[in-house]
Short mmCIF file of C-alpha atoms in Angstrom, two decimals:
data_model
loop_
_atom_site.label_atom_id
_atom_site.label_comp_id
_atom_site.label_asym_id
_atom_site.label_seq_id
_atom_site.Cartn_x
_atom_site.Cartn_y
_atom_site.Cartn_z
CA UNK A 1 57.07 1.94 -56.58
CA UNK A 2 54.82 -0.27 -54.33
CA UNK A 3 51.87 -1.79 -55.33
CA UNK A 4 49.08 -3.19 -51.98
CA UNK A 5 46.97 -6.14 -53.20
CA UNK A 6 44.45 -7.45 -50.55
CA UNK A 7 43.52 -10.71 -50.51
CA UNK A 8 39.34 -11.55 -50.68
CA UNK A 9 39.44 -14.28 -47.57
CA UNK A 10 40.71 -12.56 -45.45
CA UNK A 11 42.27 -8.92 -46.22
CA UNK A 12 45.95 -9.46 -45.59
CA UNK A 13 47.71 -7.25 -47.55
CA UNK A 14 50.39 -8.65 -49.87
CA UNK A 15 52.98 -6.02 -51.59
CA UNK A 16 54.49 -5.95 -54.86
CA UNK A 17 57.59 -3.59 -54.19
CA UNK A 18 59.17 -2.90 -58.16
CA UNK A 19 62.18 -1.68 -59.71
CA UNK A 20 63.55 -1.76 -62.98
CA UNK A 21 61.22 -4.43 -64.10
CA UNK A 22 61.76 -6.75 -61.30
CA UNK A 23 59.68 -7.12 -58.72
CA UNK A 24 60.32 -8.10 -54.72
CA UNK A 25 56.80 -10.19 -53.15
CA UNK A 26 55.85 -9.77 -49.33
CA UNK A 27 53.57 -11.81 -47.95
CA UNK A 28 51.94 -14.17 -51.36
CA UNK A 29 48.72 -14.27 -50.28
CA UNK A 30 46.11 -13.99 -53.03
CA UNK A 31 48.00 -15.96 -56.12
CA UNK A 32 46.02 -15.34 -58.80
CA UNK A 33 45.92 -12.23 -58.29
CA UNK A 34 49.59 -11.27 -57.84
CA UNK A 35 50.76 -13.24 -60.57
CA UNK A 36 47.86 -11.33 -63.14
CA UNK A 37 49.25 -7.97 -61.91
CA UNK A 38 52.89 -8.76 -62.42
CA UNK A 39 51.50 -10.03 -65.80
CA UNK A 40 49.73 -6.97 -66.15
CA UNK A 41 52.79 -4.57 -65.56
CA UNK A 42 55.10 -6.61 -66.61
CA UNK A 43 57.80 -7.34 -63.87
CA UNK A 44 59.46 -10.20 -63.35
CA UNK A 45 59.76 -11.39 -59.55
CA UNK A 46 63.33 -11.90 -57.27
CA UNK A 47 62.56 -12.66 -53.99
CA UNK A 48 59.51 -13.71 -52.20
CA UNK A 49 59.63 -12.60 -48.91
CA UNK A 50 57.65 -13.57 -45.26
CA UNK A 51 56.58 -11.35 -42.70
CA UNK A 52 55.79 -14.10 -40.19
CA UNK A 53 54.65 -18.00 -40.68
CA UNK A 54 50.73 -17.47 -40.37
CA UNK A 55 48.39 -19.00 -42.65
CA UNK A 56 46.75 -15.92 -44.32
CA UNK A 57 50.62 -14.42 -45.21
CA UNK A 58 51.36 -17.47 -46.38
CA UNK A 59 48.02 -19.10 -48.31
CA UNK A 60 49.26 -18.77 -51.86
CA UNK A 61 52.95 -19.03 -50.91
CA UNK A 62 54.03 -22.36 -53.20
CA UNK A 63 51.77 -21.21 -56.03
CA UNK A 64 53.14 -18.43 -56.46
CA UNK A 65 56.98 -19.93 -55.99
CA UNK A 66 56.45 -22.63 -58.37
CA UNK A 67 54.48 -20.24 -60.73
CA UNK A 68 58.36 -18.48 -61.18
CA UNK A 69 60.69 -20.46 -59.49
CA UNK A 70 61.58 -17.93 -57.27
CA UNK A 71 64.00 -18.65 -53.64
CA UNK A 72 62.22 -17.33 -50.42
CA UNK A 73 63.36 -15.46 -47.69
CA UNK A 74 61.85 -15.88 -44.16
CA UNK A 75 63.39 -15.80 -40.19
CA UNK A 76 64.97 -19.84 -40.05
CA UNK A 77 61.18 -19.95 -36.92
CA UNK A 78 59.23 -18.95 -39.93
CA UNK A 79 60.64 -21.37 -42.16
CA UNK A 80 59.99 -23.98 -39.61
CA UNK A 81 56.44 -23.18 -38.54
CA UNK A 82 55.39 -22.86 -42.17
CA UNK A 83 55.87 -26.63 -42.53
CA UNK A 84 52.89 -27.54 -39.77
CA UNK A 85 49.77 -26.51 -39.76
CA UNK A 86 49.58 -26.02 -35.94
CA UNK A 87 52.42 -23.25 -36.57
CA UNK A 88 50.84 -21.61 -39.76
CA UNK A 89 47.10 -21.61 -37.59
CA UNK A 90 45.70 -22.79 -40.94
CA UNK A 91 44.23 -25.80 -38.96
CA UNK A 92 41.89 -22.71 -37.19
CA UNK A 93 41.64 -20.89 -40.31
CA UNK A 94 38.32 -21.18 -40.93
CA UNK A 95 37.54 -20.25 -37.53
CA UNK A 96 38.97 -17.31 -37.42
CA UNK A 97 37.46 -15.83 -40.05
CA UNK A 98 34.40 -16.43 -38.54
CA UNK A 99 35.49 -14.93 -35.21
CA UNK A 100 36.19 -11.92 -37.45
CA UNK A 101 33.43 -11.40 -40.07
CA UNK A 102 31.14 -12.96 -38.11
CA UNK A 103 30.20 -15.01 -40.85
CA UNK A 104 30.94 -18.45 -41.87
CA UNK A 105 33.73 -19.60 -44.87
CA UNK A 106 31.03 -19.89 -48.27
CA UNK A 107 34.12 -23.02 -48.34
CA UNK A 108 36.10 -24.47 -45.98
CA UNK A 109 39.49 -23.14 -45.92
CA UNK A 110 42.65 -25.47 -47.12
CA UNK A 111 44.47 -26.70 -44.24
CA UNK A 112 48.19 -26.65 -45.77
CA UNK A 113 51.46 -26.40 -45.33
CA UNK A 114 54.52 -24.92 -47.41
CA UNK A 115 58.77 -26.12 -47.94
CA UNK A 116 61.26 -24.08 -46.18
CA UNK A 117 62.61 -20.97 -47.19
CA UNK A 118 65.55 -21.09 -49.32
CA UNK A 119 67.22 -18.30 -47.37
CA UNK A 120 66.86 -17.96 -43.70
CA UNK A 121 68.25 -16.25 -41.12
CA UNK A 122 68.12 -16.25 -36.89
CA UNK A 123 67.50 -12.71 -35.84
CA UNK A 124 68.60 -10.48 -38.66
CA UNK A 125 69.49 -10.32 -42.05
CA UNK A 126 70.05 -7.16 -45.02
CA UNK A 127 70.72 -7.10 -48.84
CA UNK A 128 70.79 -5.06 -51.27
CA UNK A 129 68.23 -4.85 -54.09
CA UNK A 130 68.36 -3.27 -57.12
CA UNK A 131 69.51 -0.17 -55.62
CA UNK A 132 67.23 -0.68 -52.31
CA UNK A 133 69.01 -1.70 -49.03
CA UNK A 134 66.23 -4.35 -46.27
CA UNK A 135 67.08 -4.82 -43.30
CA UNK A 136 65.55 -7.53 -41.87
CA UNK A 137 65.12 -8.09 -37.82
CA UNK A 138 63.11 -10.58 -36.03
CA UNK A 139 60.19 -9.42 -33.60
CA UNK A 140 58.80 -12.52 -31.83
CA UNK A 141 55.57 -12.02 -29.93
CA UNK A 142 52.69 -12.02 -32.82
CA UNK A 143 54.49 -15.11 -33.50
CA UNK A 144 58.19 -16.70 -33.15
CA UNK A 145 59.36 -16.23 -36.68
CA UNK A 146 57.96 -12.92 -37.18
CA UNK A 147 60.18 -10.13 -38.25
CA UNK A 148 59.97 -6.32 -39.18
CA UNK A 149 61.51 -5.41 -42.77
CA UNK A 150 63.08 -1.53 -43.21
CA UNK A 151 63.48 -0.63 -46.39
CA UNK A 152 65.64 2.44 -47.17
CA UNK A 153 65.98 3.66 -43.78
CA UNK A 154 61.93 5.35 -44.50
CA UNK A 155 59.86 2.07 -45.04
CA UNK A 156 58.77 -0.57 -42.55
CA UNK A 157 56.61 -3.61 -43.78
CA UNK A 158 55.78 -5.10 -39.96
CA UNK A 159 52.84 -7.56 -40.59
CA UNK A 160 51.05 -8.48 -37.78
CA UNK A 161 52.43 -5.84 -35.69
CA UNK A 162 51.13 -1.50 -36.04
CA UNK A 163 47.99 -2.29 -38.19
CA UNK A 164 46.26 0.82 -37.98
CA UNK A 165 44.02 1.04 -35.33
CA UNK A 166 44.58 -2.22 -33.73
CA UNK A 167 46.38 -3.74 -31.04
CA UNK A 168 49.11 -5.80 -31.39
CA UNK A 169 48.03 -9.56 -30.43
CA UNK A 170 49.71 -11.23 -28.63
CA UNK A 171 47.16 -14.28 -27.87
CA UNK A 172 47.47 -16.80 -30.87
CA UNK A 173 49.40 -19.95 -30.66
CA UNK A 174 52.95 -19.33 -30.08
CA UNK A 175 52.33 -15.44 -29.12
CA UNK A 176 54.66 -14.17 -26.65
CA UNK A 177 53.20 -11.12 -24.49
CA UNK A 178 56.63 -11.26 -22.64
CA UNK A 179 58.69 -11.43 -25.87
CA UNK A 180 56.97 -8.70 -27.18
CA UNK A 181 57.23 -6.57 -24.78
CA UNK A 182 60.86 -7.09 -23.81
CA UNK A 183 61.81 -7.78 -27.26
CA UNK A 184 59.50 -6.23 -29.96
CA UNK A 185 57.85 -3.30 -28.34
CA UNK A 186 61.43 -1.74 -27.85
CA UNK A 187 62.26 -2.17 -31.64
CA UNK A 188 58.55 -0.86 -32.52
CA UNK A 189 58.64 2.01 -31.06
CA UNK A 190 61.87 2.90 -32.16
CA UNK A 191 60.62 3.80 -35.87
CA UNK A 192 61.16 6.97 -36.18
CA UNK A 193 58.46 9.33 -36.65
CA UNK A 194 57.40 10.06 -40.72
CA UNK A 195 58.41 6.53 -42.02
CA UNK A 196 55.94 4.90 -44.22
CA UNK A 197 54.64 1.92 -42.12
CA UNK A 198 53.16 -1.06 -44.59
CA UNK A 199 50.96 -3.27 -42.01
CA UNK A 200 49.84 -6.85 -43.27
CA UNK A 201 45.82 -6.26 -42.64
CA UNK A 202 44.45 -3.03 -43.25
CA UNK A 203 45.40 0.51 -44.77
CA UNK A 204 48.94 1.81 -45.12
CA UNK A 205 49.92 5.67 -42.80
CA UNK A 206 52.73 7.25 -42.04
CA UNK A 207 53.73 6.99 -38.37
CA UNK A 208 53.58 9.84 -36.01
CA UNK A 209 55.11 10.54 -32.88
CA UNK A 210 52.62 9.34 -30.93
CA UNK A 211 51.18 6.19 -32.19
CA UNK A 212 52.96 2.88 -33.25
CA UNK B 1 48.08 -39.19 -20.31
CA UNK B 2 44.39 -40.57 -20.83
CA UNK B 3 42.13 -38.52 -22.58
CA UNK B 4 40.41 -36.99 -20.47
CA UNK B 5 43.85 -36.10 -18.68
CA UNK B 6 44.67 -34.35 -21.80
CA UNK B 7 41.28 -33.04 -22.44
CA UNK B 8 41.49 -30.91 -19.00
CA UNK B 9 44.87 -30.38 -19.35
CA UNK B 10 44.15 -28.19 -23.11
CA UNK B 11 41.86 -25.92 -20.86
CA UNK B 12 44.00 -25.82 -17.58
CA UNK B 13 46.89 -24.95 -19.43
CA UNK B 14 45.09 -22.15 -22.21
CA UNK B 15 42.67 -20.92 -19.45
CA UNK B 16 45.34 -21.13 -16.47
CA UNK B 17 42.97 -22.69 -14.33
CA UNK B 18 42.50 -25.41 -11.63
CA UNK B 19 40.49 -29.09 -11.70
CA UNK B 20 37.50 -27.85 -9.55
CA UNK B 21 37.33 -24.51 -12.00
CA UNK B 22 36.67 -27.37 -14.82
CA UNK B 23 32.50 -28.18 -14.24
CA UNK B 24 30.24 -25.93 -15.66
CA UNK B 25 32.86 -23.66 -17.31
CA UNK B 26 31.53 -22.10 -20.96
CA UNK B 27 32.26 -20.43 -23.24
CA UNK B 28 33.66 -16.07 -22.51
CA UNK B 29 32.35 -17.85 -19.59
CA UNK B 30 35.87 -16.77 -18.62
CA UNK B 31 37.78 -13.80 -19.63
CA UNK B 32 40.58 -16.47 -21.08
CA UNK B 33 37.68 -18.52 -23.00
CA UNK B 34 37.16 -15.35 -25.84
CA UNK B 35 37.09 -16.28 -29.38
CA UNK B 36 41.20 -16.28 -29.06
CA UNK B 37 41.28 -18.17 -26.15
CA UNK B 38 38.75 -20.76 -28.06
CA UNK B 39 40.73 -20.84 -30.86
CA UNK B 40 43.65 -22.15 -28.88
CA UNK B 41 41.83 -24.73 -27.04
CA UNK B 42 40.89 -26.49 -30.37
CA UNK B 43 43.91 -26.16 -31.75
CA UNK B 44 45.27 -28.33 -29.07
CA UNK B 45 42.25 -30.61 -29.34
CA UNK B 46 43.15 -31.28 -32.61
CA UNK B 47 46.56 -31.95 -32.04
CA UNK B 48 46.16 -34.21 -29.18
CA UNK B 49 43.97 -36.72 -30.42
CA UNK B 50 44.61 -36.54 -33.75
CA UNK B 51 41.43 -35.26 -35.55
CA UNK B 52 39.98 -32.54 -38.33
CA UNK B 53 37.34 -30.35 -36.55
CA UNK B 54 34.28 -29.61 -38.73
CA UNK B 55 33.70 -25.51 -38.61
CA UNK B 56 29.76 -26.19 -36.76
CA UNK B 57 31.58 -28.72 -33.88
CA UNK B 58 33.67 -25.61 -33.47
CA UNK B 59 30.98 -23.06 -32.79
CA UNK B 60 29.46 -25.30 -30.99
CA UNK B 61 32.00 -26.34 -27.83
CA UNK B 62 30.66 -23.77 -26.00
CA UNK B 63 30.99 -25.82 -22.28
CA UNK B 64 33.50 -27.89 -20.46
CA UNK B 65 30.68 -30.67 -20.91
CA UNK B 66 29.24 -30.04 -24.84
CA UNK B 67 32.62 -30.74 -25.53
CA UNK B 68 33.32 -34.03 -24.10
CA UNK B 69 30.24 -34.61 -25.50
CA UNK B 70 31.24 -33.37 -29.27
CA UNK B 71 34.53 -35.04 -29.15
CA UNK B 72 32.84 -38.34 -27.99
CA UNK B 73 29.90 -38.41 -30.71
CA UNK B 74 31.52 -36.82 -33.28
CA UNK B 75 35.46 -38.19 -33.47
CA UNK B 76 34.99 -41.24 -30.79
CA UNK B 77 36.85 -39.73 -28.36
CA UNK B 78 36.82 -42.17 -25.80
CA UNK B 79 37.33 -40.45 -22.26
CA UNK B 80 36.91 -43.74 -20.35
CA UNK B 81 39.53 -45.46 -20.97
#
């Protein structure tokens, strides 16, 4: 079972994957809602997984990891970059919200850093979690630490790539159009049609042949 | 590197412009200085000068000249050093 919780602040999706009463948390963007949902469902989280280092995807990482005392999985570059307000972009978070919504945030956003992940990998990582196969592949372009997470050869968690109806963004600080074109675009294009796409913003959807 | 050099370099590196392009440069006056470019520029100034700019000042930062004024008057950045 996969549940999505969208944070109020910038509508960043957090996904909870459940199996046998246990859960994985992908991108802890809204701590209270995550904890409330897990409590309500009676699910015990095992890991936190990060799609990339940007502030809106790690907004409540420290709160959730401290609450449950569970390890974080991330690419090495993501792990490194969550530790700086410049590279996790929390230094310009309010401005991002303003440009996205046209409204100044009602209260100043926090500028924050997170601790390094407990489990890191440079380019790829695989694991089996309660019968589910996961493959992690670093796909730079949007950010150096971005990762594609493939689950059971039928679903992908794409972070800030493949957001429905939006072009992939490579112009934020740390982004690279060159890396995107050379490394990431071929990977995204190779995702088979009919895979279920769970992006970091907006609705999930089924990939069609003519769309990323 | 002087504060002025840091200031000019941020524009030149982010927007691929040269020294002669800087006077009169305004927000959304060139393709590269859009909202995304603006955020990158502000992040560079914060890192270069060790400051934290308010949202209001970031939004008021609408030209090369006005940016200097804001950084001088609000954050004490000295461009005459």
